[in-house]
């Protein structure tokens, strides 16, 4: 049996902290799991209204196996998020330090082909190997396609 690691199933935890000189703002936040091969689609989006003179804080969940970072996307309009930060610690937190400055759009497809776990019965095939993006092979030519 295979378990493909999909996009994060829940949105990030959000809060705010003291500091800053920004006006009252509602932020929309999501994140994606990532590693050297790419990133998943975004988690569900959450919103947080941050009072004036405060900074947004975003905390991600525990990294699944194969994940090396979480990419945090933030915007002031729902569905219009840009990458603001990368967190490389499981259950890590990013704190806003000024006005939003992100320019990178989130991935619209799951490009993170290495995030996969295999459970194989005793006497079964060896661990999966990557043949091409999204195509895994077990043993001789047994392939499974996975999509996000």
XYZ file of N, CA, C and O in Angstrom:
592
model
N 0.837 -1.192 0.000
C 0.000 0.000 0.000
C 0.879 1.251 0.000
O 1.928 1.260 0.610
N 0.395 2.290 -0.638
C 1.136 3.540 -0.692
C 0.347 4.641 -0.015
O -0.878 4.662 -0.079
N 1.051 5.550 0.587
C 0.421 6.746 1.130
C 1.148 7.940 0.546
O 2.306 8.180 0.837
N 0.480 8.650 -0.335
C 1.063 9.833 -0.970
C 0.830 11.016 -0.049
O -0.277 11.208 0.437
N 1.846 11.796 0.222
C 1.717 12.941 1.114
C 1.138 14.117 0.337
O 1.806 14.726 -0.473
N -0.122 14.433 0.549
C -0.755 15.520 -0.194
C -0.415 16.875 0.401
O 0.376 16.976 1.336
N -1.068 17.879 -0.127
C -0.904 19.221 0.429
C -1.279 19.175 1.907
O -1.984 18.265 2.344
N -0.816 20.156 2.687
C -1.210 20.198 4.096
C -2.736 20.223 4.212
O -3.413 20.946 3.489
N -3.273 19.418 5.102
C -4.712 19.286 5.224
C -5.406 20.384 6.010
O -6.610 20.549 5.907
N -4.658 21.103 6.802
C -5.232 22.202 7.586
C -4.400 23.457 7.367
O -3.208 23.378 7.072
N -5.031 24.588 7.522
C -4.312 25.854 7.386
C -3.375 26.081 8.561
O -3.441 25.381 9.566
N -2.506 27.062 8.438
C -1.564 27.348 9.514
C -2.273 27.976 10.717
O -3.379 28.494 10.613
N -1.601 27.926 11.825
C -2.059 28.631 13.015
C -1.568 30.073 12.899
O -0.416 30.306 12.517
N -2.421 31.038 13.184
C -2.010 32.440 13.070
C -2.266 33.175 14.375
O -3.128 32.808 15.163
N -1.486 34.217 14.580
C -1.610 35.077 15.744
C -0.981 36.405 15.376
O -0.642 36.638 14.213
N -0.780 37.275 16.329
C -0.043 38.514 16.083
C 0.759 38.869 17.323
O 0.508 38.378 18.417
N 1.758 39.715 17.123
C 2.657 40.114 18.185
C 2.812 41.629 18.176
O 2.432 42.288 17.209
N 3.377 42.174 19.215
C 3.591 43.614 19.285
C 4.708 44.029 18.341
O 5.525 43.220 17.917
N 4.738 45.304 18.041
C 5.773 45.843 17.165
C 5.191 46.275 15.847
O 4.078 45.916 15.496
N 5.942 47.041 15.130
C 5.501 47.471 13.813
C 4.690 48.746 13.856
O 4.257 49.210 14.908
N 4.486 49.322 12.687
C 3.739 50.564 12.560
C 2.712 50.452 11.442
O 2.342 51.437 10.838
N 2.257 49.213 11.178
C 1.306 49.001 10.099
C -0.117 49.235 10.581
O -0.431 49.103 11.760
N -1.002 49.568 9.650
C -2.408 49.796 9.977
C -3.119 48.462 10.209
O -2.599 47.398 9.874
N -4.307 48.530 10.777
C -5.170 47.363 10.929
C -5.314 46.690 9.569
O -5.615 47.347 8.571
N -5.057 45.361 9.498
C -5.088 44.643 8.219
C -5.613 43.237 8.417
O -5.277 42.579 9.409
N -6.398 42.761 7.479
C -6.783 41.349 7.450
C -5.870 40.651 6.463
O -5.753 41.061 5.304
N -5.197 39.611 6.943
C -4.280 38.831 6.120
C -4.901 37.475 5.805
O -5.628 36.910 6.623
N -4.588 36.961 4.627
C -4.986 35.621 4.210
C -3.704 34.814 4.091
O -2.726 35.274 3.493
N -3.690 33.633 4.694
C -2.451 32.877 4.853
C -2.668 31.407 4.510
O -3.691 30.817 4.861
N -1.681 30.821 3.843
C -1.646 29.386 3.572
C -0.174 28.984 3.493
O 0.714 29.848 3.481
N 0.087 27.690 3.433
C 1.469 27.227 3.283
C 1.498 25.955 2.460
O 0.478 25.298 2.259
N 2.690 25.625 1.977
C 2.904 24.401 1.200
C 4.093 23.660 1.789
O 5.040 24.274 2.273
N 4.039 22.334 1.760
C 5.216 21.534 2.107
C 6.179 21.610 0.926
O 5.748 21.699 -0.221
N 7.483 21.516 1.192
C 8.465 21.581 0.107
C 9.710 20.773 0.452
O 10.000 20.501 1.617
N 10.436 20.403 -0.613
C 11.775 19.829 -0.493
C 12.525 20.192 -1.770
O 12.039 21.008 -2.560
N 13.672 19.605 -2.005
C 14.488 19.964 -3.166
C 13.798 19.666 -4.499
O 14.182 20.216 -5.524
N 12.776 18.824 -4.503
C 12.092 18.444 -5.735
C 10.912 19.335 -6.097
O 10.389 19.247 -7.196
N 10.464 20.165 -5.180
C 9.316 21.023 -5.467
C 8.468 21.250 -4.245
O 8.937 21.117 -3.114
N 7.203 21.582 -4.480
C 6.298 21.846 -3.368
C 4.898 21.314 -3.651
O 4.537 21.082 -4.800
N 4.146 21.125 -2.573
C 2.768 20.680 -2.694
C 1.890 21.878 -3.034
O 2.341 23.020 -3.040
N 0.634 21.601 -3.290
C -0.335 22.684 -3.411
C -0.528 23.286 -2.026
O -0.125 22.711 -1.020
N -1.177 24.443 -1.976
C -1.354 25.146 -0.705
C -2.314 24.435 0.242
O -3.250 23.767 -0.181
N -2.079 24.681 1.510
C -3.026 24.275 2.552
C -4.305 25.082 2.385
O -4.327 26.057 1.622
N -5.350 24.731 3.110
C -6.511 25.619 3.112
C -6.092 27.009 3.623
O -5.234 27.127 4.496
N -6.711 28.012 3.062
C -6.395 29.396 3.422
C -7.124 29.775 4.711
O -8.272 29.391 4.917
N -6.439 30.510 5.575
C -7.051 31.044 6.792
C -6.889 32.560 6.783
O -6.035 33.099 6.074
N -7.705 33.242 7.555
C -7.560 34.700 7.637
C -7.347 35.120 9.087
O -7.772 34.423 10.019
N -6.672 36.233 9.258
C -6.421 36.788 10.594
C -6.412 38.301 10.465
O -5.661 38.859 9.659
N -7.224 38.967 11.260
C -7.186 40.427 11.319
C -6.174 40.807 12.384
O -6.262 40.365 13.535
N -5.204 41.609 11.981
C -4.121 42.027 12.869
C -4.323 43.502 13.200
O -4.411 44.336 12.295
N -4.409 43.836 14.487
C -4.601 45.232 14.879
C -3.432 46.116 14.436
O -2.337 45.631 14.144
N -3.659 47.410 14.432
C -2.598 48.375 14.104
C -1.424 48.191 15.063
O -1.601 47.788 16.220
N -0.237 48.475 14.570
C 1.010 48.385 15.347
C 1.313 46.980 15.841
O 1.907 46.797 16.903
N 0.916 45.983 15.072
C 1.203 44.582 15.389
C 1.730 43.893 14.132
O 1.563 44.377 13.030
N 2.365 42.723 14.330
C 2.861 41.922 13.226
C 2.179 40.564 13.228
O 1.929 39.982 14.283
N 1.921 40.042 12.056
C 1.346 38.720 11.868
C 2.362 37.649 12.259
O 3.553 37.777 11.953
N 1.890 36.588 12.913
C 2.710 35.406 13.201
C 2.019 34.200 12.594
O 0.798 34.053 12.715
N 2.806 33.323 11.954
C 2.271 32.128 11.310
C 3.075 30.926 11.787
O 4.300 30.926 11.713
N 2.373 29.899 12.275
C 3.017 28.667 12.733
C 2.506 27.509 11.887
O 1.302 27.360 11.690
N 3.441 26.694 11.389
C 3.084 25.532 10.571
C 3.086 24.280 11.434
O 3.617 24.271 12.541
N 2.519 23.205 10.888
C 2.447 21.943 11.613
C 3.738 21.152 11.549
O 4.759 21.604 11.012
N 3.675 19.935 12.097
C 4.820 19.031 12.091
C 5.075 18.571 10.662
O 4.152 18.198 9.941
N 6.335 18.621 10.238
C 6.692 18.216 8.877
C 6.484 16.703 8.697
O 6.973 15.919 9.501
N 5.835 16.294 7.619
C 5.783 14.872 7.289
C 7.167 14.394 6.820
O 8.030 15.204 6.470
N 7.358 13.097 6.760
C 8.608 12.524 6.258
C 8.885 13.047 4.858
O 7.993 13.087 4.019
N 10.111 13.465 4.604
C 10.503 13.947 3.280
C 10.368 15.440 3.088
O 10.873 15.996 2.127
N 9.712 16.109 4.007
C 9.543 17.566 3.914
C 10.727 18.236 4.589
O 11.123 17.866 5.691
N 11.308 19.232 3.932
C 12.441 19.952 4.505
C 12.105 21.392 4.870
O 12.878 22.044 5.564
N 10.970 21.883 4.359
C 10.571 23.247 4.692
C 9.093 23.456 4.394
O 8.477 22.677 3.672
N 8.568 24.514 4.990
C 7.208 24.962 4.691
C 7.333 26.356 4.095
O 8.073 27.201 4.618
N 6.645 26.587 2.996
C 6.665 27.901 2.350
C 5.370 28.618 2.694
O 4.282 28.119 2.419
N 5.508 29.784 3.297
C 4.359 30.540 3.791
C 3.959 31.594 2.770
O 4.789 32.384 2.314
N 2.673 31.584 2.416
C 2.115 32.518 1.445
C 1.099 33.410 2.145
O 0.253 32.916 2.895
N 1.192 34.724 1.898
C 0.341 35.699 2.585
C -0.151 36.730 1.569
O 0.552 37.083 0.630
N -1.349 37.230 1.797
C -1.897 38.304 0.978
C -2.934 39.079 1.770
O -3.331 38.677 2.864
N -3.375 40.186 1.216
C -4.422 40.978 1.853
C -5.753 40.830 1.122
O -6.736 41.467 1.490
N -5.769 39.975 0.095
C -6.975 39.642 -0.650
C -7.059 38.120 -0.704
O -6.068 37.455 -1.031
N -8.211 37.569 -0.378
C -8.381 36.116 -0.408
C -8.026 35.566 -1.788
O -8.415 36.125 -2.810
N -7.231 34.495 -1.810
C -6.864 33.852 -3.059
C -5.736 34.515 -3.823
O -5.309 34.016 -4.851
N -5.222 35.625 -3.348
C -4.125 36.347 -4.021
C -2.907 36.369 -3.101
O -2.530 37.409 -2.570
N -2.300 35.205 -2.914
C -1.194 35.063 -1.975
C 0.152 35.026 -2.694
O 0.261 34.533 -3.808
N 1.167 35.533 -2.026
C 2.549 35.501 -2.515
C 3.431 34.930 -1.412
O 3.145 35.090 -0.222
N 4.535 34.284 -1.814
C 5.432 33.709 -0.812
C 6.134 34.808 -0.022
O 6.802 35.662 -0.581
N 5.985 34.744 1.283
C 6.607 35.710 2.190
C 7.763 35.124 2.971
O 8.630 35.860 3.424
N 7.755 33.815 3.178
C 8.783 33.236 4.037
C 8.914 31.744 3.797
O 8.024 31.109 3.239
N 10.031 31.207 4.275
C 10.274 29.775 4.304
C 10.644 29.412 5.731
O 11.500 30.060 6.333
N 9.986 28.402 6.268
C 10.275 27.918 7.616
C 10.915 26.553 7.474
O 10.349 25.666 6.840
N 12.112 26.384 8.031
C 12.822 25.114 7.869
C 12.792 24.258 9.131
O 13.508 23.279 9.230
N 11.942 24.617 10.085
C 11.820 23.880 11.332
C 10.400 23.345 11.479
O 9.445 24.113 11.359
N 10.264 22.052 11.730
C 8.956 21.470 11.970
C 8.279 22.221 13.109
O 8.912 22.534 14.118
N 7.017 22.551 12.917
C 6.237 23.349 13.871
C 6.847 24.730 14.081
O 6.715 25.338 15.132
N 7.526 25.229 13.068
C 8.204 26.531 13.155
C 7.248 27.699 12.981
O 6.131 27.558 12.490
N 7.720 28.880 13.381
C 6.927 30.106 13.319
C 7.671 31.180 12.531
O 8.880 31.343 12.684
N 6.934 31.898 11.694
C 7.449 33.078 10.997
C 6.716 34.284 11.556
O 5.495 34.251 11.740
N 7.463 35.354 11.821
C 6.876 36.603 12.277
C 7.147 37.682 11.250
O 8.303 37.911 10.865
N 6.100 38.335 10.821
C 6.199 39.440 9.863
C 7.113 40.516 10.436
O 7.078 40.807 11.632
N 7.929 41.120 9.576
C 8.861 42.154 10.032
C 8.651 43.492 9.332
O 9.422 44.412 9.522
N 7.616 43.604 8.523
C 7.351 44.833 7.788
C 6.239 44.604 6.785
O 5.540 43.592 6.852
N 6.084 45.527 5.872
C 5.048 45.395 4.840
C 5.299 44.138 4.003
O 6.440 43.703 3.843
N 4.240 43.552 3.469
C 4.380 42.365 2.631
C 5.211 42.690 1.397
O 5.054 43.745 0.797
N 6.100 41.774 1.024
C 6.989 42.019 -0.114
C 7.120 40.811 -1.029
O 7.948 40.803 -1.925
N 6.315 39.785 -0.820
C 6.423 38.563 -1.610
C 6.100 38.778 -3.077
O 5.246 39.594 -3.425
N 6.793 38.032 -3.944
C 6.551 38.136 -5.385
C 6.282 36.784 -6.033
O 5.825 36.733 -7.172
N 6.577 35.675 -5.346
C 6.424 34.348 -5.944
C 5.029 33.795 -5.704
O 4.529 33.795 -4.584
N 4.398 33.292 -6.775
C 3.088 32.664 -6.673
C 3.234 31.235 -6.164
O 4.260 30.588 -6.392
N 2.199 30.716 -5.520
C 2.253 29.314 -5.095
C 2.122 28.373 -6.286
O 1.603 28.750 -7.343
N 2.583 27.141 -6.103
C 2.439 26.113 -7.128
C 0.961 25.758 -7.261
O 0.241 25.707 -6.272
N 0.509 25.536 -8.471
C -0.884 25.145 -8.679
C -1.037 23.639 -8.840
O -2.138 23.137 -8.927
N 0.092 22.928 -8.871
C 0.065 21.467 -8.910
C 1.098 20.955 -7.930
O 2.043 21.654 -7.577
N 0.939 19.726 -7.504
C 1.866 19.129 -6.561
C 3.112 18.673 -7.315
O 3.068 17.701 -8.047
N 4.219 19.389 -7.157
C 5.469 19.055 -7.846
C 6.444 18.330 -6.921
O 7.577 18.098 -7.280
N 6.005 17.992 -5.745
C 6.881 17.405 -4.737
C 6.851 15.893 -4.806
O 6.297 15.224 -3.963
N 7.475 15.321 -5.819
C 7.377 13.891 -6.095
C 8.043 12.999 -5.062
O 7.759 11.829 -4.996
N 8.936 13.525 -4.262
C 9.643 12.679 -3.307
C 8.889 12.469 -1.999
O 9.310 11.701 -1.175
N 7.793 13.166 -1.779
C 7.084 13.010 -0.523
C 6.101 11.857 -0.663
O 4.973 12.020 -1.074
N 6.592 10.682 -0.340
C 5.783 9.465 -0.462
C 6.263 8.470 0.593
O 7.420 8.446 0.936
N 5.339 7.696 1.115
C 5.704 6.635 2.039
C 5.177 5.332 1.456
O 4.090 5.297 0.900
N 5.945 4.269 1.595
C 5.494 2.969 1.093
C 5.396 1.981 2.240
O 6.275 1.927 3.088
N 4.305 1.235 2.266
C 4.155 0.124 3.203
C 4.021 -1.119 2.335
O 3.054 -1.268 1.600
N 5.006 -1.991 2.420
C 5.034 -3.165 1.556
C 5.004 -4.415 2.429
O 5.739 -4.512 3.409
N 4.170 -5.363 2.073
C 4.041 -6.599 2.840
C 5.361 -7.358 2.849
O 6.161 -7.241 1.916
N 5.623 -8.141 3.905
C 6.851 -8.949 3.944
C 6.990 -9.780 2.675
O 6.025 -10.354 2.181
N 8.186 -9.823 2.148
C 8.436 -10.560 0.921
C 8.069 -9.775 -0.324
O 8.188 -10.270 -1.433
N 7.643 -8.520 -0.144
C 7.253 -7.684 -1.278
C 8.463 -7.064 -1.938
O 9.594 -7.499 -1.750
N 8.214 -6.043 -2.720
C 9.277 -5.365 -3.447
C 10.060 -4.417 -2.534
O 9.659 -4.135 -1.430
N 11.152 -3.923 -3.048
C 11.977 -2.955 -2.319
C 11.266 -1.608 -2.276
O 10.205 -1.428 -2.856
N 11.872 -0.661 -1.596
C 11.306 0.683 -1.503
C 11.122 1.286 -2.883
O 11.836 0.932 -3.824
N 10.178 2.208 -3.030
C 9.945 2.813 -4.345
C 11.119 3.669 -4.795
O 11.871 4.182 -3.989
N 11.266 3.792 -6.096
C 12.288 4.665 -6.663
C 11.623 5.595 -7.658
O 10.659 5.233 -8.308
N 12.156 6.774 -7.777
C 11.597 7.772 -8.680
C 12.093 7.524 -10.096
O 13.286 7.497 -10.348
N 11.158 7.304 -11.040
C 11.522 7.118 -12.448
C 11.421 8.428 -13.211
O 12.228 8.712 -14.071
N 10.388 9.187 -12.933
C 10.136 10.478 -13.576
C 9.225 11.237 -12.621
O 8.639 10.630 -11.735
N 9.090 12.533 -12.765
C 8.210 13.262 -11.855
C 6.819 12.639 -11.800
O 6.158 12.477 -12.814
N 6.427 12.205 -10.597
C 5.116 11.624 -10.406
C 5.003 10.149 -10.745
O 3.962 9.550 -10.572
N 6.078 9.499 -11.241
C 6.022 8.090 -11.613
C 6.999 7.308 -10.738
O 8.195 7.552 -10.768
N 6.470 6.386 -9.965
C 7.284 5.583 -9.058
C 7.307 4.143 -9.548
O 6.305 3.638 -10.049
N 8.424 3.471 -9.391
C 8.534 2.080 -9.821
C 8.893 1.195 -8.639
O 9.692 1.567 -7.790
N 8.296 0.022 -8.591
C 8.629 -0.998 -7.603
C 9.100 -2.231 -8.359
O 8.450 -2.660 -9.306
N 10.184 -2.804 -7.907
C 10.661 -4.029 -8.537
C 10.984 -3.804 -9.995
O 11.673 -2.869 -10.345
N 10.445 -4.639 -10.881
C 10.773 -4.557 -12.293
C 10.120 -3.353 -12.940
O 10.663 -2.269 -12.966
N 8.938 -3.464 -13.467
C 8.305 -2.350 -14.141
C 6.894 -2.081 -13.623
O 6.002 -1.743 -14.360
N 6.704 -2.254 -12.338
C 5.392 -1.988 -11.752
C 5.367 -0.511 -11.371
O 6.163 -0.053 -10.582
N 4.465 0.243 -11.959
C 4.428 1.684 -11.753
C 3.101 2.124 -11.170
O 2.064 1.547 -11.406
N 3.160 3.190 -10.408
C 1.961 3.833 -9.880
C 2.087 5.327 -10.145
O 3.121 5.908 -9.884
N 1.046 5.909 -10.657
C 1.014 7.367 -10.837
C 0.292 7.965 -9.647
O -0.699 7.434 -9.182
N 0.810 9.039 -9.161
C 0.193 9.734 -8.056
C -0.049 11.167 -8.467
O 0.777 11.776 -9.126
N -1.162 11.721 -8.083
C -1.414 13.131 -8.340
C -1.903 13.769 -7.073
O -2.475 13.114 -6.215
N -1.638 15.095 -6.932
C -1.962 15.820 -5.704
C -3.364 16.122 -5.549
O -4.316 16.115 -6.041
